[in-house]
Tab-separated table of N, CA and C in Angstrom:
chain	number	residue	atom	x	y	z
A	166	MET	N	-191.087	8.988	116.182
A	166	MET	CA	-190.208	8.035	115.518
A	166	MET	C	-188.831	8.098	116.190
A	167	ARG	N	-188.300	6.938	116.532
A	167	ARG	CA	-187.006	6.888	117.223
A	167	ARG	C	-185.863	7.217	116.268
A	168	THR	N	-184.937	7.992	116.770
A	168	THR	CA	-183.737	8.332	116.006
A	168	THR	C	-182.792	7.140	116.000
A	169	LEU	N	-182.195	6.891	114.837
A	169	LEU	CA	-181.161	5.870	114.711
A	169	LEU	C	-179.811	6.552	114.849
A	170	VAL	N	-178.981	6.061	115.736
A	170	VAL	CA	-177.622	6.569	115.905
A	170	VAL	C	-176.672	5.471	115.464
A	171	VAL	N	-175.864	5.775	114.444
A	171	VAL	CA	-174.903	4.815	113.904
A	171	VAL	C	-173.513	5.288	114.320
A	172	VAL	N	-172.795	4.453	115.032
A	172	VAL	CA	-171.500	4.827	115.595
A	172	VAL	C	-170.378	4.126	114.837
A	173	ASP	N	-169.443	4.920	114.331
A	173	ASP	CA	-168.243	4.433	113.654
A	173	ASP	C	-167.247	4.030	114.737
A	174	ALA	N	-167.262	2.761	115.122
A	174	ALA	CA	-166.446	2.300	116.252
A	174	ALA	C	-164.964	2.617	116.069
A	175	ALA	N	-164.420	2.332	114.903
A	175	ALA	CA	-162.986	2.550	114.686
A	175	ALA	C	-162.622	4.020	114.873
A	176	ASN	N	-163.461	4.910	114.375
A	176	ASN	CA	-163.170	6.332	114.462
A	176	ASN	C	-163.327	6.851	115.887
A	177	VAL	N	-164.381	6.423	116.575
A	177	VAL	CA	-164.611	6.896	117.934
A	177	VAL	C	-163.551	6.336	118.881
A	178	VAL	N	-163.269	5.052	118.783
A	178	VAL	CA	-162.239	4.445	119.631
A	178	VAL	C	-160.884	5.100	119.343
A	179	GLY	N	-160.597	5.341	118.086
A	179	GLY	CA	-159.318	5.922	117.699
A	179	GLY	C	-159.158	7.392	118.029
A	180	SER	N	-160.220	8.030	118.517
A	180	SER	CA	-160.151	9.467	118.813
A	180	SER	C	-159.429	9.771	120.123
A	181	VAL	N	-159.156	8.750	120.914
A	181	VAL	CA	-158.451	8.934	122.181
A	181	VAL	C	-157.277	7.957	122.240
A	182	PRO	N	-156.058	8.477	122.338
A	182	PRO	CA	-154.883	7.585	122.361
A	182	PRO	C	-154.676	6.947	123.735
A	183	ASP	N	-155.529	5.961	124.045
A	183	ASP	CA	-155.479	5.330	125.363
A	183	ASP	C	-154.952	3.895	125.321
A	184	GLY	N	-154.276	3.552	124.226
A	184	GLY	CA	-153.739	2.199	124.090
A	184	GLY	C	-154.696	1.223	123.438
A	185	TRP	N	-155.779	1.719	122.855
A	185	TRP	CA	-156.797	0.871	122.231
A	185	TRP	C	-156.215	-0.087	121.207
A	186	TRP	N	-155.127	0.290	120.565
A	186	TRP	CA	-154.538	-0.532	119.498
A	186	TRP	C	-153.981	-1.852	120.012
A	187	HIS	N	-153.783	-1.964	121.326
A	187	HIS	CA	-153.306	-3.224	121.904
A	187	HIS	C	-154.433	-4.257	122.026
A	188	ASP	N	-155.668	-3.773	122.058
A	188	ASP	CA	-156.826	-4.663	122.209
A	188	ASP	C	-158.030	-4.009	121.532
A	189	ARG	N	-158.073	-4.095	120.231
A	189	ARG	CA	-159.141	-3.428	119.460
A	189	ARG	C	-160.519	-3.962	119.822
A	190	ARG	N	-160.616	-5.260	119.976
A	190	ARG	CA	-161.910	-5.852	120.333
A	190	ARG	C	-162.357	-5.364	121.708
A	191	GLY	N	-161.456	-5.381	122.673
A	191	GLY	CA	-161.786	-4.906	124.016
A	191	GLY	C	-162.191	-3.442	124.013
A	192	ALA	N	-161.519	-2.624	123.208
A	192	ALA	CA	-161.868	-1.200	123.111
A	192	ALA	C	-163.269	-1.039	122.531
A	193	ALA	N	-163.610	-1.844	121.533
A	193	ALA	CA	-164.957	-1.780	120.945
A	193	ALA	C	-166.004	-2.232	121.959
A	194	GLU	N	-165.680	-3.228	122.763
A	194	GLU	CA	-166.622	-3.689	123.784
A	194	GLU	C	-166.837	-2.615	124.852
A	195	ARG	N	-165.774	-1.925	125.240
A	195	ARG	CA	-165.916	-0.849	126.232
A	195	ARG	C	-166.778	0.285	125.659
A	196	LEU	N	-166.577	0.623	124.388
A	196	LEU	CA	-167.402	1.654	123.753
A	196	LEU	C	-168.861	1.193	123.721
A	197	ARG	N	-169.097	-0.040	123.297
A	197	ARG	CA	-170.459	-0.589	123.266
A	197	ARG	C	-171.133	-0.428	124.618
A	198	ASP	N	-170.410	-0.774	125.677
A	198	ASP	CA	-170.987	-0.724	127.017
A	198	ASP	C	-171.305	0.712	127.442
A	199	ARG	N	-170.475	1.674	127.034
A	199	ARG	CA	-170.754	3.085	127.340
A	199	ARG	C	-171.965	3.599	126.567
A	200	LEU	N	-172.205	3.053	125.376
A	200	LEU	CA	-173.313	3.512	124.544
A	200	LEU	C	-174.677	3.116	125.101
A	201	VAL	N	-174.734	2.093	125.928
A	201	VAL	CA	-176.008	1.611	126.452
A	201	VAL	C	-176.786	2.746	127.129
A	202	ALA	N	-176.111	3.569	127.897
A	202	ALA	CA	-176.789	4.672	128.605
A	202	ALA	C	-177.445	5.646	127.621
A	203	TYR	N	-176.816	5.867	126.474
A	203	TYR	CA	-177.365	6.804	125.489
A	203	TYR	C	-178.650	6.277	124.855
A	204	ALA	N	-178.820	4.973	124.818
A	204	ALA	CA	-180.035	4.399	124.227
A	204	ALA	C	-181.274	4.906	124.966
A	205	ASP	N	-181.185	5.044	126.254
A	205	ASP	CA	-182.310	5.552	127.048
A	205	ASP	C	-182.272	7.071	127.207
A	206	GLU	N	-181.087	7.616	127.482
A	206	GLU	CA	-180.946	9.035	127.806
A	206	GLU	C	-180.957	9.942	126.581
A	207	GLY	N	-180.497	9.440	125.452
A	207	GLY	CA	-180.376	10.254	124.257
A	207	GLY	C	-179.027	10.958	124.188
A	208	ILE	N	-178.851	11.728	123.114
A	208	ILE	CA	-177.652	12.538	122.907
A	208	ILE	C	-178.110	13.965	122.647
A	209	ALA	N	-177.201	14.902	122.642
A	209	ALA	CA	-177.541	16.305	122.438
A	209	ALA	C	-178.410	16.481	121.195
A	210	GLY	N	-179.569	17.084	121.390
A	210	GLY	CA	-180.472	17.343	120.282
A	210	GLY	C	-181.361	16.185	119.894
A	211	HIS	N	-181.157	15.027	120.522
A	211	HIS	CA	-181.940	13.827	120.207
A	211	HIS	C	-182.252	13.094	121.507
A	212	PRO	N	-183.420	13.385	122.092
A	212	PRO	CA	-183.771	12.725	123.345
A	212	PRO	C	-184.020	11.231	123.138
A	213	GLY	N	-183.793	10.467	124.188
A	213	GLY	CA	-184.041	9.039	124.120
A	213	GLY	C	-185.518	8.743	124.161
A	214	PRO	N	-185.890	7.544	123.873
A	214	PRO	CA	-185.002	6.430	123.546
A	214	PRO	C	-184.501	6.497	122.105
A	215	LEU	N	-183.305	5.951	121.918
A	215	LEU	CA	-182.660	5.894	120.608
A	215	LEU	C	-182.413	4.449	120.212
A	216	ASP	N	-182.340	4.210	118.917
A	216	ASP	CA	-181.849	2.934	118.406
A	216	ASP	C	-180.377	3.154	118.074
A	217	ILE	N	-179.501	2.364	118.655
A	217	ILE	CA	-178.059	2.550	118.449
A	217	ILE	C	-177.477	1.334	117.745
A	218	VAL	N	-176.702	1.627	116.697
A	218	VAL	CA	-175.970	0.596	115.969
A	218	VAL	C	-174.494	0.961	116.021
A	219	LEU	N	-173.680	0.071	116.546
A	219	LEU	CA	-172.233	0.231	116.590
A	219	LEU	C	-171.643	-0.604	115.469
A	220	VAL	N	-170.963	0.047	114.527
A	220	VAL	CA	-170.385	-0.679	113.398
A	220	VAL	C	-168.904	-0.926	113.683
A	221	VAL	N	-168.542	-2.210	113.717
A	221	VAL	CA	-167.160	-2.613	113.973
A	221	VAL	C	-166.583	-3.265	112.717
A	222	GLU	N	-165.268	-3.272	112.641
A	222	GLU	CA	-164.583	-3.871	111.496
A	222	GLU	C	-163.251	-4.431	111.961
A	223	GLY	N	-162.582	-5.141	111.075
A	223	GLY	CA	-161.249	-5.657	111.362
A	223	GLY	C	-161.208	-6.531	112.603
A	224	ALA	N	-160.209	-6.279	113.466
A	224	ALA	CA	-160.000	-7.094	114.663
A	224	ALA	C	-161.137	-6.989	115.664
A	225	ALA	N	-162.014	-6.008	115.516
A	225	ALA	CA	-163.141	-5.846	116.439
A	225	ALA	C	-164.377	-6.618	115.980
A	226	ARG	N	-164.306	-7.262	114.807
A	226	ARG	CA	-165.469	-8.037	114.338
A	226	ARG	C	-165.815	-9.116	115.359
A	227	GLY	N	-167.092	-9.389	115.469
A	227	GLY	CA	-167.528	-10.440	116.375
A	227	GLY	C	-167.924	-9.948	117.752
A	228	VAL	N	-167.821	-8.649	118.004
A	228	VAL	CA	-168.292	-8.112	119.279
A	228	VAL	C	-169.806	-8.316	119.322
A	229	ALA	N	-170.296	-8.809	120.425
A	229	ALA	CA	-171.723	-9.134	120.555
A	229	ALA	C	-172.569	-7.900	120.836
A	230	SER	N	-173.808	-7.968	120.394
A	230	SER	CA	-174.790	-6.942	120.734
A	230	SER	C	-175.194	-7.118	122.194
A	231	VAL	N	-175.685	-6.038	122.777
A	231	VAL	CA	-176.229	-6.072	124.136
A	231	VAL	C	-177.557	-5.313	124.105
A	232	PRO	N	-178.407	-5.491	125.107
A	232	PRO	CA	-179.652	-4.725	125.121
A	232	PRO	C	-179.355	-3.222	125.023
A	233	GLY	N	-179.951	-2.584	124.035
A	233	GLY	CA	-179.765	-1.150	123.824
A	233	GLY	C	-178.784	-0.811	122.725
A	234	VAL	N	-177.888	-1.731	122.382
A	234	VAL	CA	-176.888	-1.464	121.344
A	234	VAL	C	-176.753	-2.687	120.438
A	235	ARG	N	-177.127	-2.502	119.178
A	235	ARG	CA	-176.914	-3.551	118.173
A	235	ARG	C	-175.513	-3.357	117.603
A	236	VAL	N	-174.751	-4.427	117.533
A	236	VAL	CA	-173.410	-4.353	116.962
A	236	VAL	C	-173.438	-5.047	115.608
A	237	ASP	N	-173.030	-4.305	114.578
A	237	ASP	CA	-172.915	-4.849	113.221
A	237	ASP	C	-171.444	-5.023	112.895
A	238	SER	N	-171.042	-6.230	112.540
A	238	SER	CA	-169.682	-6.480	112.064
A	238	SER	C	-169.685	-6.261	110.555
A	239	ALA	N	-168.999	-5.236	110.114
A	239	ALA	CA	-168.957	-4.925	108.684
A	239	ALA	C	-168.255	-6.055	107.949
A	240	PRO	N	-168.869	-6.555	106.872
A	240	PRO	CA	-168.242	-7.646	106.128
A	240	PRO	C	-166.997	-7.193	105.361
A	241	GLY	N	-166.901	-5.928	105.101
A	241	GLY	CA	-165.750	-5.346	104.395
A	241	GLY	C	-165.400	-4.034	105.067
A	242	SER	N	-165.499	-2.961	104.319
A	242	SER	CA	-165.213	-1.633	104.846
A	242	SER	C	-166.283	-1.198	105.839
A	243	GLY	N	-165.840	-0.748	107.005
A	243	GLY	CA	-166.781	-0.220	107.986
A	243	GLY	C	-167.507	1.002	107.448
A	244	ASP	N	-166.792	1.863	106.748
A	244	ASP	CA	-167.410	3.062	106.185
A	244	ASP	C	-168.519	2.697	105.200
A	245	ASP	N	-168.256	1.726	104.343
A	245	ASP	CA	-169.283	1.308	103.378
A	245	ASP	C	-170.519	0.788	104.098
A	246	HIS	N	-170.317	0.036	105.160
A	246	HIS	CA	-171.454	-0.510	105.904
A	246	HIS	C	-172.244	0.610	106.585
A	247	ILE	N	-171.542	1.586	107.138
A	247	ILE	CA	-172.217	2.724	107.777
A	247	ILE	C	-173.065	3.471	106.757
A	248	VAL	N	-172.536	3.663	105.552
A	248	VAL	CA	-173.299	4.325	104.489
A	248	VAL	C	-174.565	3.526	104.179
A	249	GLU	N	-174.462	2.214	104.113
A	249	GLU	CA	-175.633	1.357	103.845
A	249	GLU	C	-176.667	1.472	104.956
A	250	VAL	N	-176.227	1.424	106.204
A	250	VAL	CA	-177.153	1.507	107.335
A	250	VAL	C	-177.859	2.868	107.330
A	251	ALA	N	-177.120	3.938	107.077
A	251	ALA	CA	-177.718	5.280	107.036
A	251	ALA	C	-178.715	5.394	105.884
A	252	ALA	N	-178.393	4.824	104.738
A	252	ALA	CA	-179.290	4.881	103.579
A	252	ALA	C	-180.584	4.119	103.856
A	253	GLU	N	-180.491	3.004	104.563
A	253	GLU	CA	-181.682	2.213	104.904
A	253	GLU	C	-182.589	2.960	105.872
A	254	ALA	N	-182.045	3.949	106.577
A	254	ALA	CA	-182.811	4.714	107.562
A	254	ALA	C	-183.294	6.049	107.003
A	255	ALA	N	-183.348	6.181	105.711
A	255	ALA	CA	-183.705	7.462	105.084
A	255	ALA	C	-185.107	7.939	105.470
A	256	ASP	N	-185.958	7.044	105.972
A	256	ASP	CA	-187.322	7.418	106.328
A	256	ASP	C	-187.463	7.842	107.790
A	257	ARG	N	-186.356	7.953	108.516
A	257	ARG	CA	-186.398	8.357	109.921
A	257	ARG	C	-185.149	9.158	110.262
A	258	PRO	N	-185.142	9.869	111.373
A	258	PRO	CA	-183.948	10.616	111.759
A	258	PRO	C	-182.763	9.675	111.976
A	259	CYS	N	-181.624	10.060	111.433
A	259	CYS	CA	-180.412	9.249	111.552
A	259	CYS	C	-179.236	10.159	111.865
A	260	VAL	N	-178.457	9.776	112.858
A	260	VAL	CA	-177.265	10.507	113.265
A	260	VAL	C	-176.090	9.547	113.170
A	261	VAL	N	-175.032	9.967	112.484
A	261	VAL	CA	-173.819	9.164	112.380
A	261	VAL	C	-172.738	9.823	113.233
A	262	VAL	N	-172.114	9.034	114.099
A	262	VAL	CA	-171.068	9.529	114.987
A	262	VAL	C	-169.718	9.165	114.380
A	263	THR	N	-169.027	10.178	113.863
A	263	THR	CA	-167.705	9.993	113.265
A	263	THR	C	-167.061	11.355	113.055
A	264	ALA	N	-165.743	11.353	112.975
A	264	ALA	CA	-165.013	12.565	112.610
A	264	ALA	C	-164.449	12.447	111.198
A	265	ASP	N	-164.693	11.327	110.547
A	265	ASP	CA	-164.166	11.057	109.213
A	265	ASP	C	-164.894	11.942	108.186
A	266	ARG	N	-164.178	12.879	107.600
A	266	ARG	CA	-164.790	13.852	106.685
A	266	ARG	C	-165.413	13.203	105.457
A	267	GLU	N	-164.742	12.241	104.883
A	267	GLU	CA	-165.285	11.581	103.692
A	267	GLU	C	-166.540	10.793	104.040
A	268	LEU	N	-166.536	10.105	105.158
A	268	LEU	CA	-167.721	9.368	105.584
A	268	LEU	C	-168.868	10.336	105.866
A	269	ARG	N	-168.578	11.460	106.481
A	269	ARG	CA	-169.613	12.469	106.733
A	269	ARG	C	-170.255	12.921	105.420
A	270	ARG	N	-169.435	13.148	104.415
A	270	ARG	CA	-169.950	13.564	103.114
A	270	ARG	C	-170.851	12.479	102.525
A	271	ARG	N	-170.409	11.251	102.624
A	271	ARG	CA	-171.164	10.140	102.030
A	271	ARG	C	-172.516	9.921	102.713
A	272	VAL	N	-172.578	9.974	104.042
A	272	VAL	CA	-173.850	9.726	104.724
A	272	VAL	C	-174.782	10.931	104.636
A	273	ALA	N	-174.231	12.113	104.460
A	273	ALA	CA	-175.080	13.299	104.300
A	273	ALA	C	-175.937	13.179	103.047
A	274	ALA	N	-175.458	12.446	102.046
A	274	ALA	CA	-176.216	12.252	100.806
A	274	ALA	C	-177.537	11.538	101.061
A	275	SER	N	-177.622	10.755	102.155
A	275	SER	CA	-178.875	10.064	102.473
A	275	SER	C	-179.677	10.830	103.532
A	276	GLY	N	-179.202	12.022	103.882
A	276	GLY	CA	-179.930	12.852	104.832
A	276	GLY	C	-179.526	12.678	106.274
A	277	ALA	N	-178.484	11.909	106.541
A	277	ALA	CA	-178.050	11.696	107.925
A	277	ALA	C	-177.350	12.936	108.463
A	278	GLU	N	-177.554	13.175	109.737
A	278	GLU	CA	-176.840	14.222	110.455
A	278	GLU	C	-175.547	13.602	110.972
A	279	CYS	N	-174.494	14.390	111.099
A	279	CYS	CA	-173.228	13.873	111.628
A	279	CYS	C	-172.818	14.655	112.863
A	280	VAL	N	-172.292	13.924	113.828
A	280	VAL	CA	-171.738	14.518	115.045
A	280	VAL	C	-170.388	13.872	115.307
A	281	GLY	N	-169.566	14.549	116.082
A	281	GLY	CA	-168.230	14.047	116.375
A	281	GLY	C	-168.184	13.044	117.498
A	282	PRO	N	-167.037	12.378	117.648
A	282	PRO	CA	-166.863	11.355	118.675
A	282	PRO	C	-167.114	11.831	120.107
A	283	ARG	N	-166.867	13.099	120.383
A	283	ARG	CA	-167.082	13.591	121.755
A	283	ARG	C	-168.544	13.516	122.185
A	284	THR	N	-169.426	13.354	121.229
A	284	THR	CA	-170.847	13.198	121.556
A	284	THR	C	-171.072	11.972	122.429
A	285	VAL	N	-170.250	10.932	122.243
A	285	VAL	CA	-170.428	9.678	122.978
A	285	VAL	C	-169.179	9.259	123.762
A	286	ARG	N	-168.224	10.174	123.866
A	286	ARG	CA	-167.009	9.902	124.646
A	286	ARG	C	-166.840	10.982	125.685
A	287	PRO	N	-166.301	10.619	126.838
A	287	PRO	CA	-166.078	11.643	127.878
A	287	PRO	C	-165.014	12.634	127.445
């Protein structure tokens, strides 16, 4: 069964002060493009292939999906949407990429594993 990896775009992009705030959508697109390799290669402890969902919110809404990475534009709170996606995956391995402590607590309730942003960032 393929592992689902749900990426908190705002948290991962915000983990590196590289000027992302000047172009939030562009930063989310760059993250999406970097995630494509992980769909085939996997991440630590979870060999590929993986199903990857990048959850975007706010100014990053509308970023398109690409082969290997599905992009979900959260209709409201990105955290709430991530919790919903993780809960829907309760029947398979699910990893949420975020450093947000409250979000980690919330997704753990559905059995999701959590890893930090460095898992998918250089």
